[in-house]
Amino acid sequence: MLKITTPFTRDQKANAYISEFINNRIMSLLINDMEEAAGKDYLKVTTDDTEFQENIRFYFPDHYSKPDAAAAFISLLKGIKSKEEFIPNIYEEYALHAVIHSYIHQCEDKGTSPARNMPSEARSYVYSILRNEYLEDGERDEQDPEFLMTTFEDMYDYDEFVTYNMDYGMLDHMTAEEITAVREKK
């Protein structure tokens, strides 16, 4: 499962519900995009599938090879499906960002929202925890519980807590090796 970089609450159970919800949404997007790119069930897609390679490359920088892009996309999905916390590599982060924003743009084009509510039981629990923390000690925190629910139910803010730095944004102009070399010089 994708390691979420933001703790939304001090309650571990609430954070687990939030993490599961975010991971399930992203996993669903990846599976859908993989099946559309390959023209078949995602379980049958392999890294050497040329149709998949050709169509999935649009989620990666131009300099990244088609076979590498296919392998990275499959690796990203495997990492998110895993029970262990997963931190994507820089190219996987690039694809993750592209998948999320592609979905947001599709929703905007259709006039729909990229927001989805958590399942009701989890949502009730998380909301009650957020509300209690908001009202704790008689002083209101700066974050309203409804606003906090929106941050993980609506995909607009996902980059803030599912990516680990903004280095992937430099991949349009540099390779991962070049980015690493620049960082090491500092």
PDB file of C-alpha atoms in Angstrom:
ATOM      1  CA  MET A   1       0.000   0.000   0.000  1.00  0.00           C
ATOM      2  CA  LEU A   2       1.120   3.490  -0.777  1.00  0.00           C
ATOM      3  CA  LYS A   3       2.698   5.175   2.227  1.00  0.00           C
ATOM      4  CA  ILE A   4       0.666   8.290   3.004  1.00  0.00           C
ATOM      5  CA  THR A   5       2.954  11.159   4.004  1.00  0.00           C
ATOM      6  CA  THR A   6       0.373  13.110   6.016  1.00  0.00           C
ATOM      7  CA  PRO A   7      -1.106  11.982   9.330  1.00  0.00           C
ATOM      8  CA  PHE A   8      -4.628  13.369   9.182  1.00  0.00           C
ATOM      9  CA  THR A   9      -5.417  12.645  12.808  1.00  0.00           C
ATOM     10  CA  ARG A  10      -3.758  11.356  15.962  1.00  0.00           C
ATOM     11  CA  ASP A  11      -6.023   8.290  15.901  1.00  0.00           C
ATOM     12  CA  GLN A  12      -4.321   5.267  14.277  1.00  0.00           C
ATOM     13  CA  LYS A  13      -7.585   3.575  13.319  1.00  0.00           C
ATOM     14  CA  ALA A  14      -8.862   6.723  11.584  1.00  0.00           C
ATOM     15  CA  ASN A  15      -5.558   7.127   9.733  1.00  0.00           C
ATOM     16  CA  ALA A  16      -5.759   3.463   8.658  1.00  0.00           C
ATOM     17  CA  TYR A  17      -9.274   4.036   7.265  1.00  0.00           C
ATOM     18  CA  ILE A  18      -8.053   7.122   5.401  1.00  0.00           C
ATOM     19  CA  SER A  19      -4.991   5.327   4.029  1.00  0.00           C
ATOM     20  CA  GLU A  20      -7.083   2.370   2.863  1.00  0.00           C
ATOM     21  CA  PHE A  21      -9.578   4.701   1.182  1.00  0.00           C
ATOM     22  CA  ILE A  22      -6.873   6.672  -0.652  1.00  0.00           C
ATOM     23  CA  ASN A  23      -5.058   3.505  -1.722  1.00  0.00           C
ATOM     24  CA  ASN A  24      -8.260   1.884  -2.985  1.00  0.00           C
ATOM     25  CA  ARG A  25      -9.121   4.973  -5.045  1.00  0.00           C
ATOM     26  CA  ILE A  26      -5.668   5.110  -6.597  1.00  0.00           C
ATOM     27  CA  MET A  27      -5.600   1.356  -7.185  1.00  0.00           C
ATOM     28  CA  SER A  28      -8.923   1.606  -8.993  1.00  0.00           C
ATOM     29  CA  LEU A  29      -7.580   4.384 -11.240  1.00  0.00           C
ATOM     30  CA  LEU A  30      -4.414   2.425 -12.039  1.00  0.00           C
ATOM     31  CA  ILE A  31      -6.342  -0.741 -12.867  1.00  0.00           C
ATOM     32  CA  ASN A  32      -8.769   1.174 -15.070  1.00  0.00           C
ATOM     33  CA  ASP A  33      -5.971   2.960 -16.935  1.00  0.00           C
ATOM     34  CA  MET A  34      -3.990  -0.256 -17.306  1.00  0.00           C
ATOM     35  CA  GLU A  35      -6.976  -2.092 -18.765  1.00  0.00           C
ATOM     36  CA  GLU A  36      -7.723   0.758 -21.173  1.00  0.00           C
ATOM     37  CA  ALA A  37      -4.083   0.951 -22.264  1.00  0.00           C
ATOM     38  CA  ALA A  38      -3.780  -2.807 -22.792  1.00  0.00           C
ATOM     39  CA  GLY A  39      -7.288  -3.557 -24.025  1.00  0.00           C
ATOM     40  CA  LYS A  40      -7.605  -6.474 -21.631  1.00  0.00           C
ATOM     41  CA  ASP A  41      -7.934  -7.465 -17.979  1.00  0.00           C
ATOM     42  CA  TYR A  42      -5.119  -5.974 -15.906  1.00  0.00           C
ATOM     43  CA  LEU A  43      -4.172  -9.392 -14.522  1.00  0.00           C
ATOM     44  CA  LYS A  44      -3.189 -10.449 -18.055  1.00  0.00           C
ATOM     45  CA  VAL A  45      -1.018  -7.402 -18.770  1.00  0.00           C
ATOM     46  CA  THR A  46       2.732  -7.956 -18.960  1.00  0.00           C
ATOM     47  CA  THR A  47       5.645  -5.581 -19.381  1.00  0.00           C
ATOM     48  CA  ASP A  48       6.318  -6.843 -22.927  1.00  0.00           C
ATOM     49  CA  ASP A  49       2.765  -6.190 -24.127  1.00  0.00           C
ATOM     50  CA  THR A  50       3.362  -3.754 -26.998  1.00  0.00           C
ATOM     51  CA  GLU A  51      -0.150  -2.255 -26.979  1.00  0.00           C
ATOM     52  CA  PHE A  52       0.183  -1.555 -23.265  1.00  0.00           C
ATOM     53  CA  GLN A  53       3.685  -0.097 -23.747  1.00  0.00           C
ATOM     54  CA  GLU A  54       2.485   2.196 -26.525  1.00  0.00           C
ATOM     55  CA  ASN A  55      -0.521   3.527 -24.621  1.00  0.00           C
ATOM     56  CA  ILE A  56       0.896   3.772 -21.099  1.00  0.00           C
ATOM     57  CA  ARG A  57       3.960   5.778 -22.161  1.00  0.00           C
ATOM     58  CA  PHE A  58       1.875   8.966 -22.008  1.00  0.00           C
ATOM     59  CA  TYR A  59       2.022   8.766 -18.206  1.00  0.00           C
ATOM     60  CA  PHE A  60       5.813   9.100 -18.284  1.00  0.00           C
ATOM     61  CA  PRO A  61       8.407  11.632 -19.484  1.00  0.00           C
ATOM     62  CA  ASP A  62       9.275  11.501 -23.187  1.00  0.00           C
ATOM     63  CA  HIS A  63      12.830  10.228 -22.587  1.00  0.00           C
ATOM     64  CA  TYR A  64      11.640   7.172 -20.638  1.00  0.00           C
ATOM     65  CA  SER A  65      11.526   4.017 -22.760  1.00  0.00           C
ATOM     66  CA  LYS A  66       8.239   2.257 -23.460  1.00  0.00           C
ATOM     67  CA  PRO A  67       9.347  -1.039 -21.832  1.00  0.00           C
ATOM     68  CA  ASP A  68      10.570   0.828 -18.746  1.00  0.00           C
ATOM     69  CA  ALA A  69       7.288   2.761 -18.568  1.00  0.00           C
ATOM     70  CA  ALA A  70       5.272  -0.452 -18.758  1.00  0.00           C
ATOM     71  CA  ALA A  71       7.410  -2.046 -16.039  1.00  0.00           C
ATOM     72  CA  ALA A  72       7.159   1.050 -13.813  1.00  0.00           C
ATOM     73  CA  PHE A  73       3.370   1.229 -14.155  1.00  0.00           C
ATOM     74  CA  ILE A  74       2.966  -2.447 -13.271  1.00  0.00           C
ATOM     75  CA  SER A  75       5.401  -2.015 -10.364  1.00  0.00           C
ATOM     76  CA  LEU A  76       3.417   0.974  -9.098  1.00  0.00           C
ATOM     77  CA  LEU A  77       0.197  -1.041  -9.101  1.00  0.00           C
ATOM     78  CA  LYS A  78       1.897  -3.980  -7.352  1.00  0.00           C
ATOM     79  CA  GLY A  79       3.267  -1.651  -4.680  1.00  0.00           C
ATOM     80  CA  ILE A  80      -0.147  -0.109  -4.036  1.00  0.00           C
ATOM     81  CA  LYS A  81      -1.805  -3.539  -3.922  1.00  0.00           C
ATOM     82  CA  SER A  82       0.797  -4.777  -1.426  1.00  0.00           C
ATOM     83  CA  LYS A  83       0.031  -5.060   2.288  1.00  0.00           C
ATOM     84  CA  GLU A  84       3.407  -3.439   3.061  1.00  0.00           C
ATOM     85  CA  GLU A  85       3.921   0.321   2.903  1.00  0.00           C
ATOM     86  CA  PHE A  86       5.305   1.304  -0.461  1.00  0.00           C
ATOM     87  CA  ILE A  87       7.226   4.410  -1.545  1.00  0.00           C
ATOM     88  CA  PRO A  88       7.303   4.734  -5.338  1.00  0.00           C
ATOM     89  CA  ASN A  89      10.465   5.566  -7.223  1.00  0.00           C
ATOM     90  CA  ILE A  90      10.700   8.890  -9.067  1.00  0.00           C
ATOM     91  CA  TYR A  91       9.249   7.563 -12.354  1.00  0.00           C
ATOM     92  CA  GLU A  92       6.418   5.815 -10.515  1.00  0.00           C
ATOM     93  CA  GLU A  93       5.666   9.102  -8.731  1.00  0.00           C
ATOM     94  CA  TYR A  94       5.574  10.848 -12.084  1.00  0.00           C
ATOM     95  CA  ALA A  95       3.034   8.285 -13.333  1.00  0.00           C
ATOM     96  CA  LEU A  96       1.042   8.490 -10.088  1.00  0.00           C
ATOM     97  CA  HIS A  97       0.754  12.252 -10.477  1.00  0.00           C
ATOM     98  CA  ALA A  98      -0.216  11.842 -14.152  1.00  0.00           C
ATOM     99  CA  VAL A  99      -2.897   9.230 -13.397  1.00  0.00           C
ATOM    100  CA  ILE A 100      -4.478  11.337 -10.661  1.00  0.00           C
ATOM    101  CA  HIS A 101      -4.500  14.502 -12.741  1.00  0.00           C
ATOM    102  CA  SER A 102      -5.753  12.684 -15.821  1.00  0.00           C
ATOM    103  CA  TYR A 103      -8.712  11.494 -13.761  1.00  0.00           C
ATOM    104  CA  ILE A 104      -9.336  14.996 -12.390  1.00  0.00           C
ATOM    105  CA  HIS A 105      -9.302  16.432 -15.934  1.00  0.00           C
ATOM    106  CA  GLN A 106     -11.673  13.710 -17.158  1.00  0.00           C
ATOM    107  CA  CYS A 107     -14.085  14.590 -14.349  1.00  0.00           C
ATOM    108  CA  GLU A 108     -13.826  18.300 -15.151  1.00  0.00           C
ATOM    109  CA  ASP A 109     -14.495  17.597 -18.848  1.00  0.00           C
ATOM    110  CA  LYS A 110     -17.621  15.638 -17.888  1.00  0.00           C
ATOM    111  CA  GLY A 111     -18.726  18.270 -15.371  1.00  0.00           C
ATOM    112  CA  THR A 112     -18.443  15.798 -12.473  1.00  0.00           C
ATOM    113  CA  SER A 113     -16.472  15.914  -9.277  1.00  0.00           C
ATOM    114  CA  PRO A 114     -13.383  13.786  -8.582  1.00  0.00           C
ATOM    115  CA  ALA A 115     -14.582  13.559  -4.967  1.00  0.00           C
ATOM    116  CA  ARG A 116     -16.020  10.361  -3.512  1.00  0.00           C
ATOM    117  CA  ASN A 117     -17.228   9.712   0.012  1.00  0.00           C
ATOM    118  CA  MET A 118     -15.540   7.092   2.128  1.00  0.00           C
ATOM    119  CA  PRO A 119     -17.673   4.056   2.948  1.00  0.00           C
ATOM    120  CA  SER A 120     -20.216   5.180   5.555  1.00  0.00           C
ATOM    121  CA  GLU A 121     -18.917   3.250   8.577  1.00  0.00           C
ATOM    122  CA  ALA A 122     -15.344   4.440   8.055  1.00  0.00           C
ATOM    123  CA  ARG A 123     -16.513   7.968   7.230  1.00  0.00           C
ATOM    124  CA  SER A 124     -18.564   8.205  10.433  1.00  0.00           C
ATOM    125  CA  TYR A 125     -15.645   7.018  12.533  1.00  0.00           C
ATOM    126  CA  VAL A 126     -13.098   9.322  10.870  1.00  0.00           C
ATOM    127  CA  TYR A 127     -15.413  12.312  11.003  1.00  0.00           C
ATOM    128  CA  SER A 128     -16.101  11.763  14.722  1.00  0.00           C
ATOM    129  CA  ILE A 129     -12.368  11.604  15.444  1.00  0.00           C
ATOM    130  CA  LEU A 130     -11.670  14.730  13.386  1.00  0.00           C
ATOM    131  CA  ARG A 131     -14.533  16.538  15.095  1.00  0.00           C
ATOM    132  CA  ASN A 132     -13.311  15.551  18.575  1.00  0.00           C
ATOM    133  CA  GLU A 133      -9.784  16.674  17.796  1.00  0.00           C
ATOM    134  CA  TYR A 134     -11.160  19.904  16.348  1.00  0.00           C
ATOM    135  CA  LEU A 135     -13.069  20.667  19.531  1.00  0.00           C
ATOM    136  CA  GLU A 136     -10.457  19.300  21.942  1.00  0.00           C
ATOM    137  CA  ASP A 137      -9.597  21.512  24.921  1.00  0.00           C
ATOM    138  CA  GLY A 138     -12.413  23.896  24.062  1.00  0.00           C
ATOM    139  CA  GLU A 139     -10.313  25.543  21.359  1.00  0.00           C
ATOM    140  CA  ARG A 140     -10.947  24.989  17.707  1.00  0.00           C
ATOM    141  CA  ASP A 141      -8.043  23.833  15.592  1.00  0.00           C
ATOM    142  CA  GLU A 142      -7.336  25.650  12.399  1.00  0.00           C
ATOM    143  CA  GLN A 143      -8.760  22.775  10.315  1.00  0.00           C
ATOM    144  CA  ASP A 144     -12.504  22.231  10.220  1.00  0.00           C
ATOM    145  CA  PRO A 145     -13.440  18.497  10.126  1.00  0.00           C
ATOM    146  CA  GLU A 146     -15.505  18.921   6.937  1.00  0.00           C
ATOM    147  CA  PHE A 147     -12.545  20.582   5.240  1.00  0.00           C
ATOM    148  CA  LEU A 148     -10.198  17.791   6.353  1.00  0.00           C
ATOM    149  CA  MET A 149     -12.615  15.155   5.023  1.00  0.00           C
ATOM    150  CA  THR A 150     -12.551  16.943   1.676  1.00  0.00           C
ATOM    151  CA  THR A 151      -8.750  16.788   1.463  1.00  0.00           C
ATOM    152  CA  PHE A 152      -8.751  12.998   1.138  1.00  0.00           C
ATOM    153  CA  GLU A 153     -12.194  12.436  -0.376  1.00  0.00           C
ATOM    154  CA  ASP A 154     -11.441  14.857  -3.222  1.00  0.00           C
ATOM    155  CA  MET A 155      -8.404  14.037  -5.350  1.00  0.00           C
ATOM    156  CA  TYR A 156      -7.326  17.651  -5.927  1.00  0.00           C
ATOM    157  CA  ASP A 157      -4.986  17.563  -2.917  1.00  0.00           C
ATOM    158  CA  TYR A 158      -3.581  14.055  -3.386  1.00  0.00           C
ATOM    159  CA  ASP A 159      -0.156  15.237  -4.573  1.00  0.00           C
ATOM    160  CA  GLU A 160       0.422  16.719  -1.134  1.00  0.00           C
ATOM    161  CA  PHE A 161       0.347  13.375   0.633  1.00  0.00           C
ATOM    162  CA  VAL A 162       0.940  10.605  -1.930  1.00  0.00           C
ATOM    163  CA  THR A 163       4.165  11.978  -3.407  1.00  0.00           C
ATOM    164  CA  TYR A 164       7.335  12.436  -1.416  1.00  0.00           C
ATOM    165  CA  ASN A 165       9.019  15.407  -3.015  1.00  0.00           C
ATOM    166  CA  MET A 166       8.563  17.310  -6.208  1.00  0.00           C
ATOM    167  CA  ASP A 167      11.646  15.872  -7.935  1.00  0.00           C
ATOM    168  CA  TYR A 168       9.439  13.943 -10.358  1.00  0.00           C
ATOM    169  CA  GLY A 169       8.408  17.309 -11.815  1.00  0.00           C
ATOM    170  CA  MET A 170      11.960  17.759 -13.138  1.00  0.00           C
ATOM    171  CA  LEU A 171      11.763  14.553 -15.193  1.00  0.00           C
ATOM    172  CA  ASP A 172      10.409  16.460 -18.174  1.00  0.00           C
ATOM    173  CA  HIS A 173      13.830  18.087 -18.518  1.00  0.00           C
ATOM    174  CA  MET A 174      16.225  15.665 -16.812  1.00  0.00           C
ATOM    175  CA  THR A 175      16.677  11.952 -16.222  1.00  0.00           C
ATOM    176  CA  ALA A 176      16.532  10.474 -12.723  1.00  0.00           C
ATOM    177  CA  GLU A 177      20.315  10.020 -12.874  1.00  0.00           C
ATOM    178  CA  GLU A 178      20.842  13.697 -13.727  1.00  0.00           C
ATOM    179  CA  ILE A 179      18.559  14.753 -10.865  1.00  0.00           C
ATOM    180  CA  THR A 180      20.509  12.530  -8.464  1.00  0.00           C
ATOM    181  CA  ALA A 181      23.840  13.938  -9.705  1.00  0.00           C
ATOM    182  CA  VAL A 182      22.656  17.518  -9.153  1.00  0.00           C
ATOM    183  CA  ARG A 183      21.464  16.662  -5.622  1.00  0.00           C
ATOM    184  CA  GLU A 184      24.775  14.993  -4.775  1.00  0.00           C
ATOM    185  CA  LYS A 185      26.745  18.101  -5.834  1.00  0.00           C
ATOM    186  CA  LYS A 186      24.978  20.218  -3.209  1.00  0.00           C
TER     187      LYS A 186
END
